[in-house]
């Protein structure tokens, strides 16, 4: 049975924001901190609807403001502040729109813009022309390059089908899920994206030249010729 939570408007249940619910009694202080964090941003969280559930967090959409609330699971050991800092850094530093804009964050909650679109795994359903598909793939490669330049390693782009959203209004690819990201001198975003697109048979849409294993070896070694070739093929996207 849902239990009203002290400090929340009447009718708001503890189980809505603390997951899994059997952990509430074990971590009541963490529950309260999560609620306070949400209340500071929304004032009234009744408009929040759960839209996703992961191993470390649950995700809510505020249907009024169209903002996303990523909330730490009670049984997770990983806090969310790192993801907030990374998103903030990308937003300030990148000339391209790589990731959702972050509005507020602490170790329990990250509040960011809602990106309406289709996950990469559903790309065929969009019925894109060859030129539109090439533009999207080139934009993904350019953004992976930029992340490398920012020394941010996403950590999940070898399985990019779940971590890239194709925005509805302009088909712009937006990278999401920076929970495993790190700041490092040797980021692997470009090589991860190349491997993913190669395995999906999509690189040939851009150019046969960049779809060979020899090219992959050059790219992995950060050889200038490979980087230059990618830039030349994707510069106009």
mmCIF file of C-alpha atoms in Angstrom:
data_model
loop_
_atom_site.group_PDB
_atom_site.id
_atom_site.type_symbol
_atom_site.label_atom_id
_atom_site.label_comp_id
_atom_site.label_asym_id
_atom_site.label_seq_id
_atom_site.Cartn_x
_atom_site.Cartn_y
_atom_site.Cartn_z
ATOM 1 C CA UNK A 1 0.000 0.000 0.000
ATOM 2 C CA UNK A 2 1.330 3.438 -0.925
ATOM 3 C CA UNK A 3 2.400 5.537 2.018
ATOM 4 C CA UNK A 4 2.304 9.324 2.059
ATOM 5 C CA UNK A 5 5.701 10.911 2.577
ATOM 6 C CA UNK A 6 6.387 13.687 5.107
ATOM 7 C CA UNK A 7 7.231 16.941 3.350
ATOM 8 C CA UNK A 8 5.479 15.986 0.107
ATOM 9 C CA UNK A 9 2.066 17.155 -1.081
ATOM 10 C CA UNK A 10 -0.711 14.871 0.086
ATOM 11 C CA UNK A 11 -1.168 11.877 -2.167
ATOM 12 C CA UNK A 12 2.475 11.568 -3.243
ATOM 13 C CA UNK A 13 3.689 8.067 -2.435
ATOM 14 C CA UNK A 14 7.164 7.159 -1.280
ATOM 15 C CA UNK A 15 7.303 4.205 -3.651
ATOM 16 C CA UNK A 16 7.025 6.473 -6.673
ATOM 17 C CA UNK A 17 10.546 7.844 -6.309
ATOM 18 C CA UNK A 18 12.418 5.332 -4.155
ATOM 19 C CA UNK A 19 13.139 2.131 -5.996
ATOM 20 C CA UNK A 20 13.091 -0.687 -5.173
ATOM 21 C CA UNK A 21 10.473 -0.090 -2.497
ATOM 22 C CA UNK A 22 11.741 -2.817 -0.176
ATOM 23 C CA UNK A 23 14.890 -0.693 0.375
ATOM 24 C CA UNK A 24 12.969 2.292 1.753
ATOM 25 C CA UNK A 25 13.101 1.123 5.362
ATOM 26 C CA UNK A 26 16.808 0.361 5.031
ATOM 27 C CA UNK A 27 17.686 3.758 3.545
ATOM 28 C CA UNK A 28 15.101 6.286 4.765
ATOM 29 C CA UNK A 29 17.583 9.189 4.824
ATOM 30 C CA UNK A 30 18.506 8.620 1.201
ATOM 31 C CA UNK A 31 14.807 8.546 0.300
ATOM 32 C CA UNK A 32 14.282 11.854 2.023
ATOM 33 C CA UNK A 33 17.259 13.417 0.227
ATOM 34 C CA UNK A 34 15.882 12.232 -3.109
ATOM 35 C CA UNK A 35 12.489 13.762 -2.347
ATOM 36 C CA UNK A 36 14.017 17.046 -1.245
ATOM 37 C CA UNK A 37 16.081 17.197 -4.433
ATOM 38 C CA UNK A 38 13.020 16.661 -6.608
ATOM 39 C CA UNK A 39 10.920 19.143 -4.645
ATOM 40 C CA UNK A 40 13.553 21.860 -4.945
ATOM 41 C CA UNK A 41 13.218 21.687 -8.721
ATOM 42 C CA UNK A 42 9.536 20.919 -9.272
ATOM 43 C CA UNK A 43 7.723 22.134 -6.160
ATOM 44 C CA UNK A 44 5.135 19.437 -6.855
ATOM 45 C CA UNK A 45 6.277 16.113 -8.320
ATOM 46 C CA UNK A 46 2.824 14.811 -9.202
ATOM 47 C CA UNK A 47 3.475 15.477 -12.886
ATOM 48 C CA UNK A 48 6.470 13.113 -12.947
ATOM 49 C CA UNK A 49 5.917 9.835 -14.792
ATOM 50 C CA UNK A 50 8.409 6.963 -14.873
ATOM 51 C CA UNK A 51 9.640 6.329 -18.419
ATOM 52 C CA UNK A 52 12.665 4.080 -17.923
ATOM 53 C CA UNK A 53 14.356 1.832 -15.402
ATOM 54 C CA UNK A 54 18.033 0.871 -15.381
ATOM 55 C CA UNK A 55 20.457 -1.001 -13.164
ATOM 56 C CA UNK A 56 21.624 2.157 -11.361
ATOM 57 C CA UNK A 57 18.772 4.623 -11.801
ATOM 58 C CA UNK A 58 15.147 5.208 -12.696
ATOM 59 C CA UNK A 59 14.047 7.953 -15.057
ATOM 60 C CA UNK A 60 11.016 10.225 -14.790
ATOM 61 C CA UNK A 61 9.565 12.710 -17.244
ATOM 62 C CA UNK A 62 7.997 15.898 -15.959
ATOM 63 C CA UNK A 63 5.139 16.209 -18.416
ATOM 64 C CA UNK A 64 4.594 19.877 -17.556
ATOM 65 C CA UNK A 65 8.130 21.191 -18.044
ATOM 66 C CA UNK A 66 9.390 18.431 -20.379
ATOM 67 C CA UNK A 67 12.384 17.831 -18.153
ATOM 68 C CA UNK A 68 13.879 14.458 -17.300
ATOM 69 C CA UNK A 69 14.713 13.429 -13.739
ATOM 70 C CA UNK A 70 17.275 10.664 -13.481
ATOM 71 C CA UNK A 71 17.079 9.279 -9.936
ATOM 72 C CA UNK A 72 19.526 6.959 -8.195
ATOM 73 C CA UNK A 73 18.174 3.541 -7.288
ATOM 74 C CA UNK A 74 18.365 2.718 -3.590
ATOM 75 C CA UNK A 75 20.159 -0.549 -4.297
ATOM 76 C CA UNK A 76 22.800 1.086 -6.511
ATOM 77 C CA UNK A 77 26.286 1.923 -5.254
ATOM 78 C CA UNK A 78 26.994 4.449 -7.998
ATOM 79 C CA UNK A 79 26.055 8.087 -7.397
ATOM 80 C CA UNK A 80 24.931 10.428 -10.191
ATOM 81 C CA UNK A 81 27.042 13.524 -9.553
ATOM 82 C CA UNK A 82 29.727 12.391 -12.018
ATOM 83 C CA UNK A 83 27.190 12.244 -14.834
ATOM 84 C CA UNK A 84 25.966 15.721 -13.933
ATOM 85 C CA UNK A 85 29.476 17.182 -14.010
ATOM 86 C CA UNK A 86 30.261 15.514 -17.344
ATOM 87 C CA UNK A 87 27.056 16.802 -18.966
ATOM 88 C CA UNK A 88 27.755 20.284 -17.636
ATOM 89 C CA UNK A 89 31.288 20.204 -19.024
ATOM 90 C CA UNK A 90 30.109 19.017 -22.441
ATOM 91 C CA UNK A 91 27.445 21.713 -22.571
ATOM 92 C CA UNK A 92 29.953 24.471 -21.862
ATOM 93 C CA UNK A 93 32.805 23.147 -23.992
ATOM 94 C CA UNK A 94 31.351 21.658 -27.167
ATOM 95 C CA UNK A 95 30.453 23.729 -30.252
ATOM 96 C CA UNK A 96 28.030 20.961 -31.281
ATOM 97 C CA UNK A 97 24.977 19.688 -29.447
ATOM 98 C CA UNK A 98 26.284 16.359 -28.150
ATOM 99 C CA UNK A 99 24.200 15.619 -25.053
ATOM 100 C CA UNK A 100 21.079 16.833 -23.228
ATOM 101 C CA UNK A 101 21.348 20.130 -21.385
ATOM 102 C CA UNK A 102 21.645 19.658 -17.630
ATOM 103 C CA UNK A 103 19.657 21.984 -15.357
ATOM 104 C CA UNK A 104 20.564 20.745 -11.878
ATOM 105 C CA UNK A 105 22.168 17.756 -10.219
ATOM 106 C CA UNK A 106 23.487 16.256 -7.022
ATOM 107 C CA UNK A 107 24.568 12.754 -6.119
ATOM 108 C CA UNK A 108 20.996 11.445 -6.136
ATOM 109 C CA UNK A 109 19.270 13.256 -9.013
ATOM 110 C CA UNK A 110 20.201 14.701 -12.415
ATOM 111 C CA UNK A 111 17.665 17.035 -14.028
ATOM 112 C CA UNK A 112 18.114 17.482 -17.772
ATOM 113 C CA UNK A 113 16.214 18.400 -20.897
ATOM 114 C CA UNK A 114 13.936 15.841 -22.475
ATOM 115 C CA UNK A 115 15.054 14.795 -25.948
ATOM 116 C CA UNK A 116 12.055 13.628 -27.925
ATOM 117 C CA UNK A 117 13.107 11.142 -30.530
ATOM 118 C CA UNK A 118 13.906 7.595 -31.575
ATOM 119 C CA UNK A 119 16.682 5.436 -30.183
ATOM 120 C CA UNK A 120 19.317 4.459 -32.715
ATOM 121 C CA UNK A 121 18.180 0.828 -32.666
ATOM 122 C CA UNK A 122 14.908 1.948 -34.288
ATOM 123 C CA UNK A 123 16.624 3.994 -37.009
ATOM 124 C CA UNK A 124 15.269 1.832 -39.890
ATOM 125 C CA UNK A 125 11.726 2.729 -38.828
ATOM 126 C CA UNK A 126 12.333 6.388 -39.723
ATOM 127 C CA UNK A 127 12.444 5.605 -43.452
ATOM 128 C CA UNK A 128 15.357 7.946 -44.107
ATOM 129 C CA UNK A 129 16.904 8.613 -47.485
ATOM 130 C CA UNK A 130 20.519 7.587 -48.083
ATOM 131 C CA UNK A 131 21.654 11.204 -47.800
ATOM 132 C CA UNK A 132 19.785 11.727 -44.521
ATOM 133 C CA UNK A 133 21.252 8.533 -43.092
ATOM 134 C CA UNK A 134 24.755 9.563 -44.150
ATOM 135 C CA UNK A 135 24.329 12.945 -42.465
ATOM 136 C CA UNK A 136 23.262 11.314 -39.191
ATOM 137 C CA UNK A 137 26.163 8.849 -39.241
ATOM 138 C CA UNK A 138 28.645 11.618 -40.000
ATOM 139 C CA UNK A 139 27.263 13.716 -37.154
ATOM 140 C CA UNK A 140 27.705 10.775 -34.795
ATOM 141 C CA UNK A 141 31.336 10.419 -35.879
ATOM 142 C CA UNK A 142 31.999 14.149 -35.502
ATOM 143 C CA UNK A 143 30.512 14.155 -32.017
ATOM 144 C CA UNK A 144 32.576 11.123 -31.014
ATOM 145 C CA UNK A 145 35.656 13.031 -32.189
ATOM 146 C CA UNK A 146 34.642 16.030 -30.109
ATOM 147 C CA UNK A 147 34.175 13.905 -27.001
ATOM 148 C CA UNK A 148 37.683 12.553 -27.529
ATOM 149 C CA UNK A 149 39.002 16.108 -27.797
ATOM 150 C CA UNK A 150 37.211 16.979 -24.551
ATOM 151 C CA UNK A 151 38.842 13.888 -22.957
ATOM 152 C CA UNK A 152 35.437 12.501 -22.013
ATOM 153 C CA UNK A 153 35.030 8.765 -22.502
ATOM 154 C CA UNK A 154 31.348 7.858 -22.734
ATOM 155 C CA UNK A 155 31.970 4.214 -21.897
ATOM 156 C CA UNK A 156 28.956 2.727 -23.696
ATOM 157 C CA UNK A 157 29.311 3.699 -27.359
ATOM 158 C CA UNK A 158 30.337 0.241 -28.505
ATOM 159 C CA UNK A 159 26.622 -0.474 -27.874
ATOM 160 C CA UNK A 160 25.459 2.855 -29.243
ATOM 161 C CA UNK A 161 22.048 1.593 -30.355
ATOM 162 C CA UNK A 162 20.784 2.241 -26.812
ATOM 163 C CA UNK A 163 22.745 5.389 -26.096
ATOM 164 C CA UNK A 164 22.019 7.645 -29.066
ATOM 165 C CA UNK A 165 18.650 9.285 -29.700
ATOM 166 C CA UNK A 166 17.722 10.645 -33.124
ATOM 167 C CA UNK A 167 15.844 13.840 -32.279
ATOM 168 C CA UNK A 168 12.399 14.020 -33.864
ATOM 169 C CA UNK A 169 12.301 17.590 -35.140
ATOM 170 C CA UNK A 170 15.633 17.645 -37.003
ATOM 171 C CA UNK A 171 17.075 14.089 -36.921
ATOM 172 C CA UNK A 172 20.028 15.307 -34.870
ATOM 173 C CA UNK A 173 21.810 12.464 -33.010
ATOM 174 C CA UNK A 174 22.054 13.141 -29.266
ATOM 175 C CA UNK A 175 24.237 11.026 -26.979
ATOM 176 C CA UNK A 176 22.619 9.984 -23.697
ATOM 177 C CA UNK A 177 23.414 7.824 -20.646
ATOM 178 C CA UNK A 178 26.714 9.243 -19.416
ATOM 179 C CA UNK A 179 26.526 7.282 -16.166
ATOM 180 C CA UNK A 180 29.670 5.284 -16.981
ATOM 181 C CA UNK A 181 31.594 8.217 -18.434
ATOM 182 C CA UNK A 182 35.084 9.147 -17.282
ATOM 183 C CA UNK A 183 37.564 11.945 -17.847
ATOM 184 C CA UNK A 184 40.673 10.398 -19.341
ATOM 185 C CA UNK A 185 43.664 11.233 -21.518
ATOM 186 C CA UNK A 186 42.859 8.241 -23.730
ATOM 187 C CA UNK A 187 39.150 8.322 -24.585
ATOM 188 C CA UNK A 188 37.821 5.652 -26.939
ATOM 189 C CA UNK A 189 34.644 7.246 -28.294
ATOM 190 C CA UNK A 190 35.729 7.413 -31.925
ATOM 191 C CA UNK A 191 37.051 3.861 -32.073
ATOM 192 C CA UNK A 192 33.956 2.596 -30.221
ATOM 193 C CA UNK A 193 31.608 4.357 -32.647
ATOM 194 C CA UNK A 194 33.615 3.144 -35.640
ATOM 195 C CA UNK A 195 33.421 -0.444 -34.368
ATOM 196 C CA UNK A 196 29.690 -0.178 -33.734
ATOM 197 C CA UNK A 197 28.909 1.289 -37.165
ATOM 198 C CA UNK A 198 31.224 -1.200 -38.878
ATOM 199 C CA UNK A 199 29.550 -4.164 -37.180
ATOM 200 C CA UNK A 200 26.151 -2.815 -38.236
ATOM 201 C CA UNK A 201 27.315 -2.469 -41.843
ATOM 202 C CA UNK A 202 26.645 1.273 -41.797
ATOM 203 C CA UNK A 203 30.091 2.755 -42.466
ATOM 204 C CA UNK A 204 29.853 1.957 -46.163
ATOM 205 C CA UNK A 205 26.974 4.454 -46.313
ATOM 206 C CA UNK A 206 29.618 7.131 -45.728
ATOM 207 C CA UNK A 207 32.507 5.623 -47.685
ATOM 208 C CA UNK A 208 34.011 2.227 -48.510
ATOM 209 C CA UNK A 209 37.411 3.719 -47.675
ATOM 210 C CA UNK A 210 36.699 3.951 -43.953
ATOM 211 C CA UNK A 211 35.026 0.533 -43.695
ATOM 212 C CA UNK A 212 38.139 -1.660 -43.791
ATOM 213 C CA UNK A 213 39.979 -3.399 -40.971
ATOM 214 C CA UNK A 214 43.207 -1.721 -42.109
ATOM 215 C CA UNK A 215 41.512 1.612 -41.535
ATOM 216 C CA UNK A 216 40.390 0.411 -38.102
ATOM 217 C CA UNK A 217 43.966 -0.422 -37.134
ATOM 218 C CA UNK A 218 45.126 3.016 -38.242
ATOM 219 C CA UNK A 219 42.310 4.638 -36.317
ATOM 220 C CA UNK A 220 43.123 2.701 -33.164
ATOM 221 C CA UNK A 221 46.718 3.931 -33.379
ATOM 222 C CA UNK A 222 45.394 7.498 -33.734
ATOM 223 C CA UNK A 223 47.193 7.820 -37.060
ATOM 224 C CA UNK A 224 46.730 11.246 -38.604
ATOM 225 C CA UNK A 225 45.769 9.857 -42.020
ATOM 226 C CA UNK A 226 42.801 7.962 -40.554
ATOM 227 C CA UNK A 227 41.570 10.938 -38.531
ATOM 228 C CA UNK A 228 41.979 13.195 -41.562
ATOM 229 C CA UNK A 229 40.015 10.805 -43.782
ATOM 230 C CA UNK A 230 37.115 10.726 -41.339
ATOM 231 C CA UNK A 231 37.077 14.502 -41.089
ATOM 232 C CA UNK A 232 37.114 14.870 -44.863
ATOM 233 C CA UNK A 233 34.182 12.510 -45.305
ATOM 234 C CA UNK A 234 32.146 14.095 -42.517
ATOM 235 C CA UNK A 235 33.146 17.764 -42.669
ATOM 236 C CA UNK A 236 30.033 18.883 -44.529
ATOM 237 C CA UNK A 237 27.540 17.116 -42.249
#
